[in-house]
Coordinates of C-alpha atoms in Angstrom, one line a residue:
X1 CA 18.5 26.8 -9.5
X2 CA 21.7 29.1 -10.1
X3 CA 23.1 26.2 -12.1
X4 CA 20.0 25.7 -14.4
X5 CA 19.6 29.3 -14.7
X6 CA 23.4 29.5 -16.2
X7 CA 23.6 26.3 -18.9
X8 CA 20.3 27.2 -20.0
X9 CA 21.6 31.0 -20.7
X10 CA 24.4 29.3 -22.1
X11 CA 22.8 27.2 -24.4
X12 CA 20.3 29.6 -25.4
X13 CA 23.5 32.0 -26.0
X14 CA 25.0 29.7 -28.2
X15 CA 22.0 28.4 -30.4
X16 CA 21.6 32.0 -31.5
X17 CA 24.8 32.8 -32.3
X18 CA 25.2 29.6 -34.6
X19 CA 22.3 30.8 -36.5
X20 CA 23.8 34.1 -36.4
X21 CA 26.9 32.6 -37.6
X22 CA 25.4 30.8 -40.5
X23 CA 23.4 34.6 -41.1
X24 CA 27.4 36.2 -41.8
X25 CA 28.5 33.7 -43.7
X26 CA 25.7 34.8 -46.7
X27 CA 26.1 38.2 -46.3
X28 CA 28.4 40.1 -48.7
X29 CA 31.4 42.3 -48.2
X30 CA 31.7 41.7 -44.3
X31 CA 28.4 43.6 -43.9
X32 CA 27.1 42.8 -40.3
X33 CA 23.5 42.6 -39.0
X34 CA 23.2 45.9 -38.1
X35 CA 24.0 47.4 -41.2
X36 CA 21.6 45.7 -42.6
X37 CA 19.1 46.8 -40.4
X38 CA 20.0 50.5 -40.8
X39 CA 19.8 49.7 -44.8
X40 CA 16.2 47.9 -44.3
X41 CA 18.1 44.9 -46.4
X42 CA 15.2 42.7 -45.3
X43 CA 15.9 40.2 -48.1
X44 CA 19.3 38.9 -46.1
X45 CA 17.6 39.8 -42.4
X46 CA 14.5 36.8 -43.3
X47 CA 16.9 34.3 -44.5
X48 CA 17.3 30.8 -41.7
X49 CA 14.1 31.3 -40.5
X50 CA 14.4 35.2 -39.8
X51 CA 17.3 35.3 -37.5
X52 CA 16.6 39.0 -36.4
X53 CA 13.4 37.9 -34.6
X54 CA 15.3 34.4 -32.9
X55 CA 18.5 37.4 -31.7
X56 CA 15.3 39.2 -30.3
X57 CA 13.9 36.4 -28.5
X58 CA 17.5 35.2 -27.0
X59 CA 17.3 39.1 -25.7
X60 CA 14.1 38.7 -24.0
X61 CA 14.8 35.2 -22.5
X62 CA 18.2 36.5 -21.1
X63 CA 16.7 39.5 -19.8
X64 CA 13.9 37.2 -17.5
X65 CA 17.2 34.6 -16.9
X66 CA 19.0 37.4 -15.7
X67 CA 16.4 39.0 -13.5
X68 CA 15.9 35.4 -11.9
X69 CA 19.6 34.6 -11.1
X70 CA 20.2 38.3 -9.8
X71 CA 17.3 37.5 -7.2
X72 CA 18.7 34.4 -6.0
X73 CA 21.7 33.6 -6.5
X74 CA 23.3 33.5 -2.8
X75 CA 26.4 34.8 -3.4
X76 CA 28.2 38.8 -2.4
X77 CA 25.6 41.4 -3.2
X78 CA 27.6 44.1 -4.0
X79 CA 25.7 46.9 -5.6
X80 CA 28.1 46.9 -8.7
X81 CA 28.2 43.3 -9.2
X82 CA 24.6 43.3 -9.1
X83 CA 24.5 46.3 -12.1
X84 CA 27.2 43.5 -14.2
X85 CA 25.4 40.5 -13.8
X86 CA 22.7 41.2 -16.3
X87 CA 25.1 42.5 -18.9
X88 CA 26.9 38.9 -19.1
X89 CA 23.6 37.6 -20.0
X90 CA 23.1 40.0 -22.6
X91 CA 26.6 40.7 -24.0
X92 CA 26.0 37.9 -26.3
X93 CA 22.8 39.1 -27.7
X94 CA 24.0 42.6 -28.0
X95 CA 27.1 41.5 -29.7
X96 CA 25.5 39.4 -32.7
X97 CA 24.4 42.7 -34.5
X98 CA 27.3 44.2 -34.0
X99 CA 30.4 44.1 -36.7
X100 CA 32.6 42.2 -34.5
X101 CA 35.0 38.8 -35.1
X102 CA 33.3 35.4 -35.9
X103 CA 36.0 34.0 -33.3
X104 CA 35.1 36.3 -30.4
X105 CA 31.6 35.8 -31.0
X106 CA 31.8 32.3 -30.7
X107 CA 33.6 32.6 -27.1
X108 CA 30.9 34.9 -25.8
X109 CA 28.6 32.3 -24.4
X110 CA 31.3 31.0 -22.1
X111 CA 32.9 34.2 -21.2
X112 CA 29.0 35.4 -20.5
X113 CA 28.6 32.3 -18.0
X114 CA 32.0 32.8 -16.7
X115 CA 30.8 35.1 -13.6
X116 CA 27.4 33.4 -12.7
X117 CA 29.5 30.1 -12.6
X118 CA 32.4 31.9 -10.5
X119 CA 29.6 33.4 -8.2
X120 CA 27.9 30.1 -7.7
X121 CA 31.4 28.0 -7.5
X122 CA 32.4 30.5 -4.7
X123 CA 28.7 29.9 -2.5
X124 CA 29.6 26.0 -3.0
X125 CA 33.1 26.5 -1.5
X126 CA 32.0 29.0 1.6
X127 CA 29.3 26.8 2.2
X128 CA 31.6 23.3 2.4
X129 CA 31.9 23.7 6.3
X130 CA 28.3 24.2 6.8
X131 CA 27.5 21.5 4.7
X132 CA 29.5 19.2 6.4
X133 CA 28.1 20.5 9.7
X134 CA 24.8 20.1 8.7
X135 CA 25.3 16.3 7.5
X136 CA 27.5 15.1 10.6
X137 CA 24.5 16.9 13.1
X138 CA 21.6 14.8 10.8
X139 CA 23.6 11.4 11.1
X140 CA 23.5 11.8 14.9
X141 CA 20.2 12.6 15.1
X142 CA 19.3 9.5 13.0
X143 CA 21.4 7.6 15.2
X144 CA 20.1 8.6 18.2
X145 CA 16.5 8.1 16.8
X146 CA 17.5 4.6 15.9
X147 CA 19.3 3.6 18.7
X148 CA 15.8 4.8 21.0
X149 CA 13.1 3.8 18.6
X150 CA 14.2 1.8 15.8
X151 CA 14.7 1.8 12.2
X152 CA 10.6 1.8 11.6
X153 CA 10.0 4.7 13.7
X154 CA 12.6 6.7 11.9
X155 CA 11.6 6.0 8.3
X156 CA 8.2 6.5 9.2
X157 CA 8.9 10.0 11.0
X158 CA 10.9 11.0 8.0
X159 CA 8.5 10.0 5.9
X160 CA 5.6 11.9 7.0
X161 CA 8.0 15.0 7.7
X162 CA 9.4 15.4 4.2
X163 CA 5.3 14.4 2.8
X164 CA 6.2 11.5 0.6
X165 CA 2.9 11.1 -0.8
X166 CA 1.9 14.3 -1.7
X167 CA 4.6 15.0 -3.1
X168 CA 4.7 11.9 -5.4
X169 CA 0.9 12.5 -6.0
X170 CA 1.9 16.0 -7.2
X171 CA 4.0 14.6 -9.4
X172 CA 1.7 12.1 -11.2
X173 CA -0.8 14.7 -11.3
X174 CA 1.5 17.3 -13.0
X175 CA 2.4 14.7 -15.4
X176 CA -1.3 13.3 -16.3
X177 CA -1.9 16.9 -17.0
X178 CA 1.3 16.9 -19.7
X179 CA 0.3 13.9 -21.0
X180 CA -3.2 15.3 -21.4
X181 CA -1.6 18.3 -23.4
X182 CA 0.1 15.9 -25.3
X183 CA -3.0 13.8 -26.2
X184 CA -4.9 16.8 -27.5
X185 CA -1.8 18.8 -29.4
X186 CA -0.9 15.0 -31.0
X187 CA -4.6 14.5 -32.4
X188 CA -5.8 11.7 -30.6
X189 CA -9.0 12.9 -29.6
X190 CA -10.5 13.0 -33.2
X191 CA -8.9 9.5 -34.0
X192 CA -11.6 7.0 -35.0
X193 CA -10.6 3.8 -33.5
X194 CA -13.8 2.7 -32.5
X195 CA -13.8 4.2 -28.6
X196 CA -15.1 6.9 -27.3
X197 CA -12.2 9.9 -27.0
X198 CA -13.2 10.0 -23.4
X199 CA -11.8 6.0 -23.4
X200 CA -8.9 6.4 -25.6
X201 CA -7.9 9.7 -23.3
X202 CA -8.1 7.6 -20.3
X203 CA -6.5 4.5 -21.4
X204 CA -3.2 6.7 -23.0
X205 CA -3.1 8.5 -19.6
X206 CA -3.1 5.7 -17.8
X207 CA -0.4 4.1 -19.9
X208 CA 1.9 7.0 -19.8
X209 CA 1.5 7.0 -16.1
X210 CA 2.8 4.2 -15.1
X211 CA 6.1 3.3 -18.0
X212 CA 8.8 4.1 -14.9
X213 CA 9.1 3.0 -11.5
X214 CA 8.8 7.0 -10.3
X215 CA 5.5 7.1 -12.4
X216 CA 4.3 3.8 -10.8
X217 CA 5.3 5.0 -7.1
X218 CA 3.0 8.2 -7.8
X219 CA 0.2 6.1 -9.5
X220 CA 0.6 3.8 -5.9
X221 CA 0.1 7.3 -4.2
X222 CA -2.9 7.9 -5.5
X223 CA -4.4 4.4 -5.2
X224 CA -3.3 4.9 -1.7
X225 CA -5.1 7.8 -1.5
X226 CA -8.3 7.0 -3.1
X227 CA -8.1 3.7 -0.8
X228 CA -7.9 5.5 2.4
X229 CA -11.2 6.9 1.6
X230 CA -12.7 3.9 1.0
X231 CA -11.8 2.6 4.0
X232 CA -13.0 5.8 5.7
X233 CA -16.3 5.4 4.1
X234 CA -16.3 1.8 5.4
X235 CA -15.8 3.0 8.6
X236 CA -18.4 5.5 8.6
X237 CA -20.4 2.8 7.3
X238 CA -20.0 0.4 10.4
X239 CA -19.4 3.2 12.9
X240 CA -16.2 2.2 14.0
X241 CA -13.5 4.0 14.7
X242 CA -10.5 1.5 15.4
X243 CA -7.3 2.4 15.0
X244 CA -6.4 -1.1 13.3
X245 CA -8.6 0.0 10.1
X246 CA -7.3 2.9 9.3
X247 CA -4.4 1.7 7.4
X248 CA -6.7 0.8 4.5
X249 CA -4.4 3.0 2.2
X250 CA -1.3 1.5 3.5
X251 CA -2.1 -1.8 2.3
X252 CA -3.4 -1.3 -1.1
X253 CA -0.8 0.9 -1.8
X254 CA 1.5 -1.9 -0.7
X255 CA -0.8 -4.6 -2.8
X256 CA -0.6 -2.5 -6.0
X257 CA 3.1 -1.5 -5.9
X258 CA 3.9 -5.3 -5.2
X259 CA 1.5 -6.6 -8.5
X260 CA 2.9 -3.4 -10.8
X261 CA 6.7 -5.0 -10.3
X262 CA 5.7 -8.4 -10.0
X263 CA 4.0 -8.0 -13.4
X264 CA 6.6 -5.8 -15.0
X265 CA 4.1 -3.2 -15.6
X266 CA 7.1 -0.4 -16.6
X267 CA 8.7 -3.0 -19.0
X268 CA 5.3 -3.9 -21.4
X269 CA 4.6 -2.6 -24.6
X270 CA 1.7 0.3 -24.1
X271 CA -1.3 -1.9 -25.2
X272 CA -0.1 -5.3 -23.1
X273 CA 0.3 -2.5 -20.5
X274 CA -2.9 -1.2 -20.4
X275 CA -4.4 -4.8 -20.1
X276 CA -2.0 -5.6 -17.4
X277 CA -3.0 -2.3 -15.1
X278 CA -6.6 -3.4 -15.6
X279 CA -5.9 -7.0 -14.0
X280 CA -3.7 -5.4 -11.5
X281 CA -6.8 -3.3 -10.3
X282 CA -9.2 -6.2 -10.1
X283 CA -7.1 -8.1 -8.5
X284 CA -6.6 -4.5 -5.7
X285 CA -10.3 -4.6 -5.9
X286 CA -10.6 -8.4 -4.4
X287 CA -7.9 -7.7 -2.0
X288 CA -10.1 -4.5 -0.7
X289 CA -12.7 -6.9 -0.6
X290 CA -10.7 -9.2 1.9
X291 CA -9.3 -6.1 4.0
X292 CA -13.2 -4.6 3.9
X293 CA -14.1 -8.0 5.5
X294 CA -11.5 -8.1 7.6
X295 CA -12.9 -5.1 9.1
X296 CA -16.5 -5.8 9.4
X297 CA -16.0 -9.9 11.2
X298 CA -14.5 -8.8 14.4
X299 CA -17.5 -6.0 14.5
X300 CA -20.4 -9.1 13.3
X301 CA -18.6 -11.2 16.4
X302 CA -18.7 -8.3 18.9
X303 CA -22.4 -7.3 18.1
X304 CA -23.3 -10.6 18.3
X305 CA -22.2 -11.9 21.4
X306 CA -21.8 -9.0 23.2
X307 CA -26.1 -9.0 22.8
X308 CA -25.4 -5.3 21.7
X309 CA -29.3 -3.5 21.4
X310 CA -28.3 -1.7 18.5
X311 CA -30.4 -2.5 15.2
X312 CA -28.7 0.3 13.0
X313 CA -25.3 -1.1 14.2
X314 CA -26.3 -4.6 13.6
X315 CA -28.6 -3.6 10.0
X316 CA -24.9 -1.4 8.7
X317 CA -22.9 -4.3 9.2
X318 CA -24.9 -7.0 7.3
X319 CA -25.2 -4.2 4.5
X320 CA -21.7 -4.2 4.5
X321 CA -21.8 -8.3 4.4
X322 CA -24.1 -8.2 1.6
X323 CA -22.1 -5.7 -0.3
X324 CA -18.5 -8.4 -0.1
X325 CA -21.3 -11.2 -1.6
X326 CA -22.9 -9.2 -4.6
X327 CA -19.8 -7.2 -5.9
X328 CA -17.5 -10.4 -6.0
X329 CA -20.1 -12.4 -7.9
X330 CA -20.7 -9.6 -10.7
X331 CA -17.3 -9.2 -11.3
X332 CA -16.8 -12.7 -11.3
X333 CA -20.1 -12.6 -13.9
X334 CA -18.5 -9.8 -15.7
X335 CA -14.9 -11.3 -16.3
X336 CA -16.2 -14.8 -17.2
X337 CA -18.7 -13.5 -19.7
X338 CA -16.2 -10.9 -21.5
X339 CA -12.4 -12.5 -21.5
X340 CA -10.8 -15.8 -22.0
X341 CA -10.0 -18.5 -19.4
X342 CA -6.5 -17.7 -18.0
X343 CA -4.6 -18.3 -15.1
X344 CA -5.0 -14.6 -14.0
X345 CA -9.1 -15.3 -14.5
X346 CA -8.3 -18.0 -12.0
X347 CA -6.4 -16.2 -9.7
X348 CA -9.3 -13.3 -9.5
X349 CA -12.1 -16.0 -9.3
X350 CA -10.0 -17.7 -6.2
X351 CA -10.2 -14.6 -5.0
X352 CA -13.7 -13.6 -5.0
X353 CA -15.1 -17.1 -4.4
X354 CA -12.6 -17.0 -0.8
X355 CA -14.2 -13.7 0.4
X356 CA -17.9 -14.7 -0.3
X357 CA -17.4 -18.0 1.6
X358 CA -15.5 -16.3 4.6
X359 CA -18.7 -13.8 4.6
X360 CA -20.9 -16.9 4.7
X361 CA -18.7 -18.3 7.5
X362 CA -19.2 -15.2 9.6
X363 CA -22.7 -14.8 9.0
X364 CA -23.3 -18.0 10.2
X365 CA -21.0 -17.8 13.0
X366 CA -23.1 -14.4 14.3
X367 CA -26.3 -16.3 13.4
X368 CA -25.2 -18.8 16.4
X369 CA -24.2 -16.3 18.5
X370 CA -27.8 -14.5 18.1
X371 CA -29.1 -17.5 19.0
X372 CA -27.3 -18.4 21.7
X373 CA -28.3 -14.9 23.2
X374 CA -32.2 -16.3 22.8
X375 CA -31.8 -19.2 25.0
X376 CA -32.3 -19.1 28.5
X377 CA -29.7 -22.4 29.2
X378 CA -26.1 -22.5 28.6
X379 CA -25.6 -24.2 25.0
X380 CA -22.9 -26.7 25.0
X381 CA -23.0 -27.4 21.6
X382 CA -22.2 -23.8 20.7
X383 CA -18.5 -24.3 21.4
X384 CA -18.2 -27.3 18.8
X385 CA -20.3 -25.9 16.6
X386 CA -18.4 -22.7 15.9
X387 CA -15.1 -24.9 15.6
X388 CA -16.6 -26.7 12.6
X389 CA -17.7 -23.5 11.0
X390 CA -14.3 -21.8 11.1
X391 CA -12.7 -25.0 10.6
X392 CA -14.3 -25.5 7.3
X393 CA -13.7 -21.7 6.5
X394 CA -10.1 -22.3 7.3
X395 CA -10.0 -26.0 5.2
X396 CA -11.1 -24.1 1.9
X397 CA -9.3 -20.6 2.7
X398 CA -6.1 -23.2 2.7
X399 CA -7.3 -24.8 -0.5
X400 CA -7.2 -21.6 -2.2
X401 CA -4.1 -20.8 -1.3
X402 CA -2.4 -24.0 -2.7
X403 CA -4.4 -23.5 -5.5
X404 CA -3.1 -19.9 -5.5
X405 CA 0.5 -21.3 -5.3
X406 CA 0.0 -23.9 -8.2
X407 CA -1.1 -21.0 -10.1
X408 CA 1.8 -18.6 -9.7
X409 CA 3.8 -21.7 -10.5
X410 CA 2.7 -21.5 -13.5
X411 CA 2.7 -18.0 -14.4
X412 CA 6.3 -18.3 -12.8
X413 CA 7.1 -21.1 -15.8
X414 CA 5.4 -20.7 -18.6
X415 CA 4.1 -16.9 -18.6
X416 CA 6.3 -14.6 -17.2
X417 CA 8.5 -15.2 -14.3
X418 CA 10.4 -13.0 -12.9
X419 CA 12.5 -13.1 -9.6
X420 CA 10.0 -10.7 -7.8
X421 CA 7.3 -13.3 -8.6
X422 CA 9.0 -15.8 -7.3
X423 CA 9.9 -14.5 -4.0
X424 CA 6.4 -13.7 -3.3
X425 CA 5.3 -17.1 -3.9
X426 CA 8.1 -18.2 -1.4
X427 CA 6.4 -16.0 1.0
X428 CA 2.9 -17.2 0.3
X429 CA 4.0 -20.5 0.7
X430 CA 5.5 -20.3 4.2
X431 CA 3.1 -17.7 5.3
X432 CA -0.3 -19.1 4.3
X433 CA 0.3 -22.9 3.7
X434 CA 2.9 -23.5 5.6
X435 CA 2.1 -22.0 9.0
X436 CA -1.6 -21.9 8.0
X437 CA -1.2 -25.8 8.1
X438 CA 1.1 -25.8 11.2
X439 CA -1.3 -23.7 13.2
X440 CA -4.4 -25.9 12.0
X441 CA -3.1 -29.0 12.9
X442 CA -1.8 -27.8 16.3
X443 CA -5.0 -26.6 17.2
X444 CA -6.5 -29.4 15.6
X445 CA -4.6 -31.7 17.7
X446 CA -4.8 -29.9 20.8
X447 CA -8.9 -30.4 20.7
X448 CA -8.4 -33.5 20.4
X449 CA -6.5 -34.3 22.9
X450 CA -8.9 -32.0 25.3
X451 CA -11.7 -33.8 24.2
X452 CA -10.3 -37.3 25.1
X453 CA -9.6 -36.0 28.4
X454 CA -13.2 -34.8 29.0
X455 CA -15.0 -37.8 28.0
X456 CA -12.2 -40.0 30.3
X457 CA -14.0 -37.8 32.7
X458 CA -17.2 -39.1 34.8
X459 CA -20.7 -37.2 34.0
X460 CA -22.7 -35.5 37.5
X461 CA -26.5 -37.0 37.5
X462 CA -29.4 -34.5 38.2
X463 CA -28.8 -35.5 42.1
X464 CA -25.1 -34.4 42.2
X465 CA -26.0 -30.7 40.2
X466 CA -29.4 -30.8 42.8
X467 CA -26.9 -31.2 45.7
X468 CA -24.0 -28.7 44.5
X469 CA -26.8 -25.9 43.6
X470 CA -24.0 -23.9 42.2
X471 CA -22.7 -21.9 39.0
X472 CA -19.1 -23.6 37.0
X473 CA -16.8 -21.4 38.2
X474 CA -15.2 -20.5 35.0
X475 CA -18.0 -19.2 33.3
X476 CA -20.2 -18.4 36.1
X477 CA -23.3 -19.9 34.4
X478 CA -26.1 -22.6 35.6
X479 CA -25.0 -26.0 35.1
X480 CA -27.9 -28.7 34.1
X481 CA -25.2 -31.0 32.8
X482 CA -21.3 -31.3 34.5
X483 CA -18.3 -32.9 34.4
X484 CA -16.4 -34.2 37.7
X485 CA -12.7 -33.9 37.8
X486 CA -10.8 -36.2 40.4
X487 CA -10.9 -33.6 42.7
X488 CA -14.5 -33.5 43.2
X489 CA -15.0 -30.3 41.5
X490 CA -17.8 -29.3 38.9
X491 CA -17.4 -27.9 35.4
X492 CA -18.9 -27.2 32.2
X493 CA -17.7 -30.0 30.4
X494 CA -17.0 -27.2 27.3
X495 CA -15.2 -24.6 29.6
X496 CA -13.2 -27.6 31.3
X497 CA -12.3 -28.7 27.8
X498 CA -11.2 -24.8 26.9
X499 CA -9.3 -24.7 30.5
X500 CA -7.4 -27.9 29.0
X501 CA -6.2 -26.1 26.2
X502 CA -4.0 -23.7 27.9
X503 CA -3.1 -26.6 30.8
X504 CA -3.7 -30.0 32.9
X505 CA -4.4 -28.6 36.3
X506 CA -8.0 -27.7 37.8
X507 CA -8.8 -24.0 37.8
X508 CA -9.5 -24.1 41.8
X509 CA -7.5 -26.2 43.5
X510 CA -4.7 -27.1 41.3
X511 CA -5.1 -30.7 41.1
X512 CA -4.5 -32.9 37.7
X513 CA -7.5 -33.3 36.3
X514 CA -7.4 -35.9 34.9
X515 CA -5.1 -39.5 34.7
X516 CA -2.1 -39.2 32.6
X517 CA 0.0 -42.3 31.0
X518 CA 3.6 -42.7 31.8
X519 CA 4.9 -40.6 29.6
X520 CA 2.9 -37.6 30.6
X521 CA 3.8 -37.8 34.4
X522 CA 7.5 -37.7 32.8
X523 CA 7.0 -34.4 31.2
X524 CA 4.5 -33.0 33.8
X525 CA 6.8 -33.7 36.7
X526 CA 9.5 -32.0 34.9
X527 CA 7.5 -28.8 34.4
X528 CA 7.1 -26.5 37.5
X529 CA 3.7 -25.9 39.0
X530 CA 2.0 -22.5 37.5
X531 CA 1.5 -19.9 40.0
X532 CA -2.3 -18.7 40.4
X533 CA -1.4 -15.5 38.4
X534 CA -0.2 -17.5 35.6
X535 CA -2.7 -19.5 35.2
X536 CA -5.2 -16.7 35.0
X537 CA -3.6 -15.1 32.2
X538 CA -2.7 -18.1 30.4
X539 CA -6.9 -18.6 30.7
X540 CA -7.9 -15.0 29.7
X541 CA -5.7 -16.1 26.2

């Protein structure tokens, strides 16, 4: 602040005494500016603008400079020094009405900064060894964080201490309200174009608030911000208070930031700019969707098969459900109706069609929980039933995201590619197509095999479930139909084929449970035998 308070006395120093300089140059027989003044020459005193009043306002400017860098300035306070400091800042000022040398006026502005520049080059000096001190004592720390917590847990702890987000909020917010000033002093608002002012102010301050990557991280902060309240009012919504959805902010932020420099938002002429933010936010708006669902279906599956009582709990949550259907099919409506088939159209449509039919999948996944709570026998269907459900949810979720991929492929070639872009579709492409298919066709083929085991697998008769009068021992409910391993045990044919999935030995006595082909004994014999602990947490996954 000492430095800024200096150059800007200095420059304001030697603006006016150029135009005092021009001033002497018209007047006649060496006649200075206060001899004018005494003679009331006002003729000469109004020429270049009236220089008299531009000396007087240099005076009053040095005068508040002065006063500032007297009170901060961190350098000796002697009591005399302190009296001298203001006159530097004002010798210049004084000097201009005085008869004195065109080359020593001139010089004054640097001989005027010449002791607030010594004082502040002598605090820089003493302070050298604190500095250092001060830098070697915050690398340890960091170190020592690191080396006991990690990287994350650092950045994160900084983050929060130094209040990134406010602070970047702040900013954007200080300069939406320039930009407002701007739009008013330039004319804007009486400009017929055809808007409304109340459009045409929004749309210039949200294209002046996001041309640099600064702008754009404080424009994220505030997304993030107006996110996290979202999310909260979700939550308040469902009546849930887990910890996992209250990162809603975090996300979209990350979502936004991600689009804004994969679309080169800073880089676009103001008008493509504008258009570009506004397909950046629908496309945040679908991805809110997704997160908002991925916050309601754990709640639908716990309500429902938990049997909770709860009708407002249960009434929330498929308001909530209802909400992800009807806002994704008007914008859909919306966006078809008013703009032009495009690969971004697609891309939002993809969207919105994805999270309406993963709704419909959970709906109808907690419909068959709610009915499973009604019946008074164990349904063995259930099981198979769900698989097809999410297996269909997951077959067109996958769809979309080649579909997705193609897309971007696209954009990548023929729009606008950029390297950003294409990393992210790397990503996309290993993350949900890539594993996505991986995982699916391990599970699928993990079924698969389960269920050929079951059905190698003999079936009890009424007599042998009469006789045994018991409960399957892994999920402790009545059996009226069983399956017999070769051990002579008795299991839900569905829990047995769920117990297969995590391994090949009976749950009670340890026994193969089935017969294996040659190559199976090979591997089997060559794995060791799974202690009783194991196997029950390798069940409760």
């Amino acid at each position: 602040m000492s430095v800024g308070v200096v150059f800007v006395s200095y420059w304001s120093n030697a603006s006016t005494i150029k135009s005092v300089a021009i001033l002497l140059d018209d007047f006649k027989n060496g006649s200075s500016i206060l001899d004018n003044i005494l003679s009331l020459n006002v003729e000469h005193l109004s020429k270049n603008g009236g220089v008299t009043f531009q000396i007087f306002q240099n005076y009053v400017l040095q005068c508040f400079l002065s006063f500032i860098f007297v009170n901060i300035h961190l350098g000796p306070r002697y009591s005399t020094l302190q009296k001298i400091l203001p006159l530097t800042f004002l010798a210049p000022s004084m000097l201009t009405v005085l008869p004195v040398p065109s080359t020593l006026l001139n010089h004054m502005p640097v001989f005027s900064a010449l002791l607030p520049l010594a004082l502040v080059k002598f605090v820089l000096w003493s302070s050298v060894v604190p500095i250092i001190q001060t830098l070697y004592n915050g690398y340890t720390h960091a170190r020592t964080f690191v080396s006991n917590f990690g990287m994350s847990a650092l950045v994160e702890t900084e983050w929060t201490r130094l209040n990134v987000p406010e602070v970047l909020r702040t900013f954007w917010l200080l300069r939406v309200v320039e930009h407002a000033g701007i739009f008013f002093a330039s004319g804007y608002w009486e400009l017929d174009d055809g808007h409304t002012p109340y459009f045409r102010l929004m749309k210039y301050l949200l294209v002046t608030g996001c041309d640099t990557l600064t702008a754009v991280l404080g424009i994220t902060s505030i997304v993030s911000y107006v996110c996290n309240y979202i999310g909260k009012f979700f939550q308040w919504l469902l009546l849930s208070d887990d910890e996992n959805d209250k990162n809603f902010g975090t996300v979209s932020a990350i979502v936004f930031y991600i689009l804004a420099l994969q679309t080169g938002l800073t880089g676009l002429e103001p008008e493509i700019r504008f258009v570009r933010l506004c397909r950046n936010f629908c496309l945040l708006f679908t991805a809110i969707l997704h997160f908002v669902h991925n916050v309601v279906n754990p709640l639908l599956m716990s309500l429902s098969a938990s049997h909770n009582p709860s009708l407002r709990r249960h009434l929330h949550a498929l308001l909530v459900c209802l909400v992800l259907v009807v806002l994704p099919l008007l914008l859909m409506y919306y966006l078809w109706s008013t703009q032009n088939t495009s690969t971004w159209l697609l891309a939002v449509s993809a969207f919105s069609v994805e999270v309406i039919v993963k709704v419909f999948v959970s709906l109808a996944i907690y419909s068959l929980f709610l009915l499973d709570a009604r019946r008074e026998t164990f349904w063995e269907k259930l099981d198979d039933y769900i698989y097809y459900i999410r297996a269909f949810g997951n077959t067109v979720e996958f769809c979309f995201g080649i579909f997705l991929f193609f897309n971007g492929a696209w954009i990548l070639l023929f729009e606008s590619g950029s390297a950003i872009r294409a990393v992210m579709m790397c990503i996309h492409a290993y993350f949900n197509i890539w594993c996505d298919a991986k995982a699916g066709w391990s599970v699928f083929m993990k079924r698969r095999t389960a269920v050929n085991k079951i059905e190698s697998l003999p079936e009890a008769d009424e007599e042998q479930l009469r006789r045994l009068d018991d409960v399957c021992a892994i999920c402790y409910q009545e059996m009226r139909s069983a399956k017999i391993t070769r051990c002579k045990h008795f299991f839900h044919g569905v829990c047995l084929r769920k117990w297969l999935y995590v391994q090949d030995r009976c749950p009670l006595c340890h026994e193969i449970l089935h017969g294996m082909d040659c190559e199976e004994r090979k591997q089997s014999g060559n794995q060791p035998r799974p202690t009783d602990q194991e196997e029950e947490n390798n069940y409760d996954r």
